[in-house]
Amino acid sequence: MEYKFVKNNYCSDKVPSHLVHYDYGVKTFNKEIEALEQIESGYWTSEEVQNMLDKINSITNKDFEYSVEGGHLLIVADKEETHLFNLLNREQKKADIIWSTERFIKFLKEFKDFLQKNGR
């Protein structure tokens, strides 16, 4: 297993439960894909992931570009490859992770399932 999906609570135990804020993301176990952890955000919903999947599946001759709101990951996909950039490395020109778009779609589907199971 290279990664698992996580639901993080960064609030103090003293915060009333109705005010608790959760972030949804990924914990990686492989240094080569560590940048994937920058996908973490409290804004994720299964609908947002489905929108991404729809846009990626409809790519024709131009790239799909997505920056994770509340996170630090830039996603640039074409029909063949998806490049993931950790935005905390501002001087970097090369992608942190390059996956086939097919592999990235599989990841997004897994993430969507995780979000749905968590009421997102």
PDB file of C-alpha atoms in Angstrom:
ATOM      1  CA  MET A   1       0.000   0.000   0.000  1.00  0.00           C
ATOM      2  CA  GLU A   2       1.456   3.340  -1.099  1.00  0.00           C
ATOM      3  CA  TYR A   3      -1.156   5.578   0.536  1.00  0.00           C
ATOM      4  CA  LYS A   4      -4.329   5.702   2.585  1.00  0.00           C
ATOM      5  CA  PHE A   5      -7.054   8.315   2.755  1.00  0.00           C
ATOM      6  CA  VAL A   6      -7.402  10.305   5.971  1.00  0.00           C
ATOM      7  CA  LYS A   7      -9.835  12.596   7.740  1.00  0.00           C
ATOM      8  CA  ASN A   8      -7.922  15.022   9.974  1.00  0.00           C
ATOM      9  CA  ASN A   9      -9.208  17.193  12.787  1.00  0.00           C
ATOM     10  CA  TYR A  10      -6.834  19.990  13.750  1.00  0.00           C
ATOM     11  CA  CYS A  11      -9.109  21.468  16.434  1.00  0.00           C
ATOM     12  CA  SER A  12      -8.505  21.299  20.145  1.00  0.00           C
ATOM     13  CA  ASP A  13     -10.438  18.726  22.166  1.00  0.00           C
ATOM     14  CA  LYS A  14     -12.146  21.667  23.863  1.00  0.00           C
ATOM     15  CA  VAL A  15     -13.856  22.828  20.647  1.00  0.00           C
ATOM     16  CA  PRO A  16     -17.579  21.903  20.621  1.00  0.00           C
ATOM     17  CA  SER A  17     -18.252  19.069  18.172  1.00  0.00           C
ATOM     18  CA  HIS A  18     -20.562  21.180  15.986  1.00  0.00           C
ATOM     19  CA  LEU A  19     -17.639  23.568  15.330  1.00  0.00           C
ATOM     20  CA  VAL A  20     -15.045  20.918  14.473  1.00  0.00           C
ATOM     21  CA  HIS A  21     -13.516  21.273  11.007  1.00  0.00           C
ATOM     22  CA  TYR A  22     -12.119  18.279   9.116  1.00  0.00           C
ATOM     23  CA  ASP A  23      -9.603  18.143   6.300  1.00  0.00           C
ATOM     24  CA  TYR A  24      -9.626  15.228   3.872  1.00  0.00           C
ATOM     25  CA  GLY A  25      -6.508  13.975   2.193  1.00  0.00           C
ATOM     26  CA  VAL A  26      -3.889  11.282   1.854  1.00  0.00           C
ATOM     27  CA  LYS A  27      -1.148   9.804   4.014  1.00  0.00           C
ATOM     28  CA  THR A  28       1.618   8.362   1.847  1.00  0.00           C
ATOM     29  CA  PHE A  29       4.023   5.543   2.670  1.00  0.00           C
ATOM     30  CA  ASN A  30       6.286   6.036  -0.333  1.00  0.00           C
ATOM     31  CA  LYS A  31       8.635   9.040  -0.459  1.00  0.00           C
ATOM     32  CA  GLU A  32       8.319   9.196  -4.253  1.00  0.00           C
ATOM     33  CA  ILE A  33       4.648  10.229  -3.974  1.00  0.00           C
ATOM     34  CA  GLU A  34       4.924  12.312  -0.802  1.00  0.00           C
ATOM     35  CA  ALA A  35       3.757  15.454  -2.648  1.00  0.00           C
ATOM     36  CA  LEU A  36       0.332  13.790  -2.928  1.00  0.00           C
ATOM     37  CA  GLU A  37      -0.200  14.705   0.748  1.00  0.00           C
ATOM     38  CA  GLN A  38      -0.610  18.328  -0.397  1.00  0.00           C
ATOM     39  CA  ILE A  39      -4.044  17.410  -1.748  1.00  0.00           C
ATOM     40  CA  GLU A  40      -5.405  17.761   1.803  1.00  0.00           C
ATOM     41  CA  SER A  41      -8.240  20.259   2.121  1.00  0.00           C
ATOM     42  CA  GLY A  42     -11.431  20.822   4.038  1.00  0.00           C
ATOM     43  CA  TYR A  43     -13.209  21.737   0.817  1.00  0.00           C
ATOM     44  CA  TRP A  44     -13.277  18.269  -0.750  1.00  0.00           C
ATOM     45  CA  THR A  45     -16.613  16.706  -1.605  1.00  0.00           C
ATOM     46  CA  SER A  46     -17.420  13.675  -3.718  1.00  0.00           C
ATOM     47  CA  GLU A  47     -19.154  16.046  -6.156  1.00  0.00           C
ATOM     48  CA  GLU A  48     -15.936  18.064  -6.595  1.00  0.00           C
ATOM     49  CA  VAL A  49     -13.985  14.891  -7.342  1.00  0.00           C
ATOM     50  CA  GLN A  50     -16.674  13.788  -9.812  1.00  0.00           C
ATOM     51  CA  ASN A  51     -16.391  17.166 -11.553  1.00  0.00           C
ATOM     52  CA  MET A  52     -12.647  16.589 -11.901  1.00  0.00           C
ATOM     53  CA  LEU A  53     -13.234  13.099 -13.285  1.00  0.00           C
ATOM     54  CA  ASP A  54     -15.735  14.460 -15.822  1.00  0.00           C
ATOM     55  CA  LYS A  55     -13.316  17.168 -16.963  1.00  0.00           C
ATOM     56  CA  ILE A  56     -10.387  14.738 -17.235  1.00  0.00           C
ATOM     57  CA  ASN A  57     -12.518  12.250 -19.186  1.00  0.00           C
ATOM     58  CA  SER A  58     -13.525  14.994 -21.629  1.00  0.00           C
ATOM     59  CA  ILE A  59      -9.963  16.171 -22.374  1.00  0.00           C
ATOM     60  CA  THR A  60      -9.455  16.585 -26.096  1.00  0.00           C
ATOM     61  CA  ASN A  61      -6.408  18.538 -27.209  1.00  0.00           C
ATOM     62  CA  LYS A  62      -5.674  20.782 -24.235  1.00  0.00           C
ATOM     63  CA  ASP A  63      -4.604  20.105 -20.673  1.00  0.00           C
ATOM     64  CA  PHE A  64      -6.851  20.101 -17.626  1.00  0.00           C
ATOM     65  CA  GLU A  65      -5.389  22.148 -14.781  1.00  0.00           C
ATOM     66  CA  TYR A  66      -6.665  22.138 -11.209  1.00  0.00           C
ATOM     67  CA  SER A  67      -5.336  23.718  -8.044  1.00  0.00           C
ATOM     68  CA  VAL A  68      -6.641  22.239  -4.822  1.00  0.00           C
ATOM     69  CA  GLU A  69      -8.551  24.890  -2.847  1.00  0.00           C
ATOM     70  CA  GLY A  70      -7.184  25.001   0.682  1.00  0.00           C
ATOM     71  CA  GLY A  71      -4.361  22.654  -0.314  1.00  0.00           C
ATOM     72  CA  HIS A  72      -0.976  22.972  -1.969  1.00  0.00           C
ATOM     73  CA  LEU A  73      -1.216  20.684  -4.978  1.00  0.00           C
ATOM     74  CA  LEU A  74      -1.412  21.619  -8.656  1.00  0.00           C
ATOM     75  CA  ILE A  75      -2.760  18.958 -11.008  1.00  0.00           C
ATOM     76  CA  VAL A  76      -2.083  19.133 -14.743  1.00  0.00           C
ATOM     77  CA  ALA A  77      -3.526  16.298 -16.838  1.00  0.00           C
ATOM     78  CA  ASP A  78      -3.763  15.388 -20.475  1.00  0.00           C
ATOM     79  CA  LYS A  79      -5.086  12.184 -22.040  1.00  0.00           C
ATOM     80  CA  GLU A  80      -1.870  10.270 -21.310  1.00  0.00           C
ATOM     81  CA  GLU A  81      -0.162  11.720 -18.212  1.00  0.00           C
ATOM     82  CA  THR A  82      -0.994  13.597 -15.043  1.00  0.00           C
ATOM     83  CA  HIS A  83       1.633  15.817 -13.423  1.00  0.00           C
ATOM     84  CA  LEU A  84       1.322  16.701  -9.735  1.00  0.00           C
ATOM     85  CA  PHE A  85       3.202  19.678  -8.315  1.00  0.00           C
ATOM     86  CA  ASN A  86       3.743  20.488  -4.639  1.00  0.00           C
ATOM     87  CA  LEU A  87       3.075  24.240  -4.611  1.00  0.00           C
ATOM     88  CA  LEU A  88       5.221  24.687  -1.494  1.00  0.00           C
ATOM     89  CA  ASN A  89       8.245  24.143  -3.792  1.00  0.00           C
ATOM     90  CA  ARG A  90       7.756  27.415  -5.694  1.00  0.00           C
ATOM     91  CA  GLU A  91      11.084  27.338  -7.538  1.00  0.00           C
ATOM     92  CA  GLN A  92      10.526  23.858  -8.877  1.00  0.00           C
ATOM     93  CA  LYS A  93       9.810  23.478 -12.590  1.00  0.00           C
ATOM     94  CA  LYS A  94       9.560  19.662 -12.705  1.00  0.00           C
ATOM     95  CA  ALA A  95       6.530  17.708 -11.476  1.00  0.00           C
ATOM     96  CA  ASP A  96       6.876  15.932  -8.140  1.00  0.00           C
ATOM     97  CA  ILE A  97       4.796  13.023  -9.407  1.00  0.00           C
ATOM     98  CA  ILE A  98       4.062  11.888 -12.945  1.00  0.00           C
ATOM     99  CA  TRP A  99       1.372   9.234 -13.241  1.00  0.00           C
ATOM    100  CA  SER A 100      -0.501   7.906 -16.201  1.00  0.00           C
ATOM    101  CA  THR A 101      -3.872   9.644 -16.387  1.00  0.00           C
ATOM    102  CA  GLU A 102      -5.460   6.206 -16.061  1.00  0.00           C
ATOM    103  CA  ARG A 103      -3.709   5.713 -12.709  1.00  0.00           C
ATOM    104  CA  PHE A 104      -4.736   9.190 -11.529  1.00  0.00           C
ATOM    105  CA  ILE A 105      -8.371   8.496 -12.460  1.00  0.00           C
ATOM    106  CA  LYS A 106      -8.210   5.301 -10.378  1.00  0.00           C
ATOM    107  CA  PHE A 107      -6.864   7.354  -7.445  1.00  0.00           C
ATOM    108  CA  LEU A 108      -9.657   9.934  -7.819  1.00  0.00           C
ATOM    109  CA  LYS A 109     -12.319   7.218  -7.862  1.00  0.00           C
ATOM    110  CA  GLU A 110     -10.898   5.760  -4.639  1.00  0.00           C
ATOM    111  CA  PHE A 111     -10.811   9.245  -3.085  1.00  0.00           C
ATOM    112  CA  LYS A 112     -14.407   9.875  -4.133  1.00  0.00           C
ATOM    113  CA  ASP A 113     -15.505   6.606  -2.480  1.00  0.00           C
ATOM    114  CA  PHE A 114     -13.676   7.618   0.720  1.00  0.00           C
ATOM    115  CA  LEU A 115     -15.381  11.023   0.740  1.00  0.00           C
ATOM    116  CA  GLN A 116     -18.814   9.467   0.186  1.00  0.00           C
ATOM    117  CA  LYS A 117     -18.252   7.088   3.121  1.00  0.00           C
ATOM    118  CA  ASN A 118     -17.463  10.142   5.253  1.00  0.00           C
ATOM    119  CA  GLY A 119     -20.616  12.017   4.253  1.00  0.00           C
ATOM    120  CA  ARG A 120     -18.801  14.344   1.880  1.00  0.00           C
TER     121      ARG A 120
END
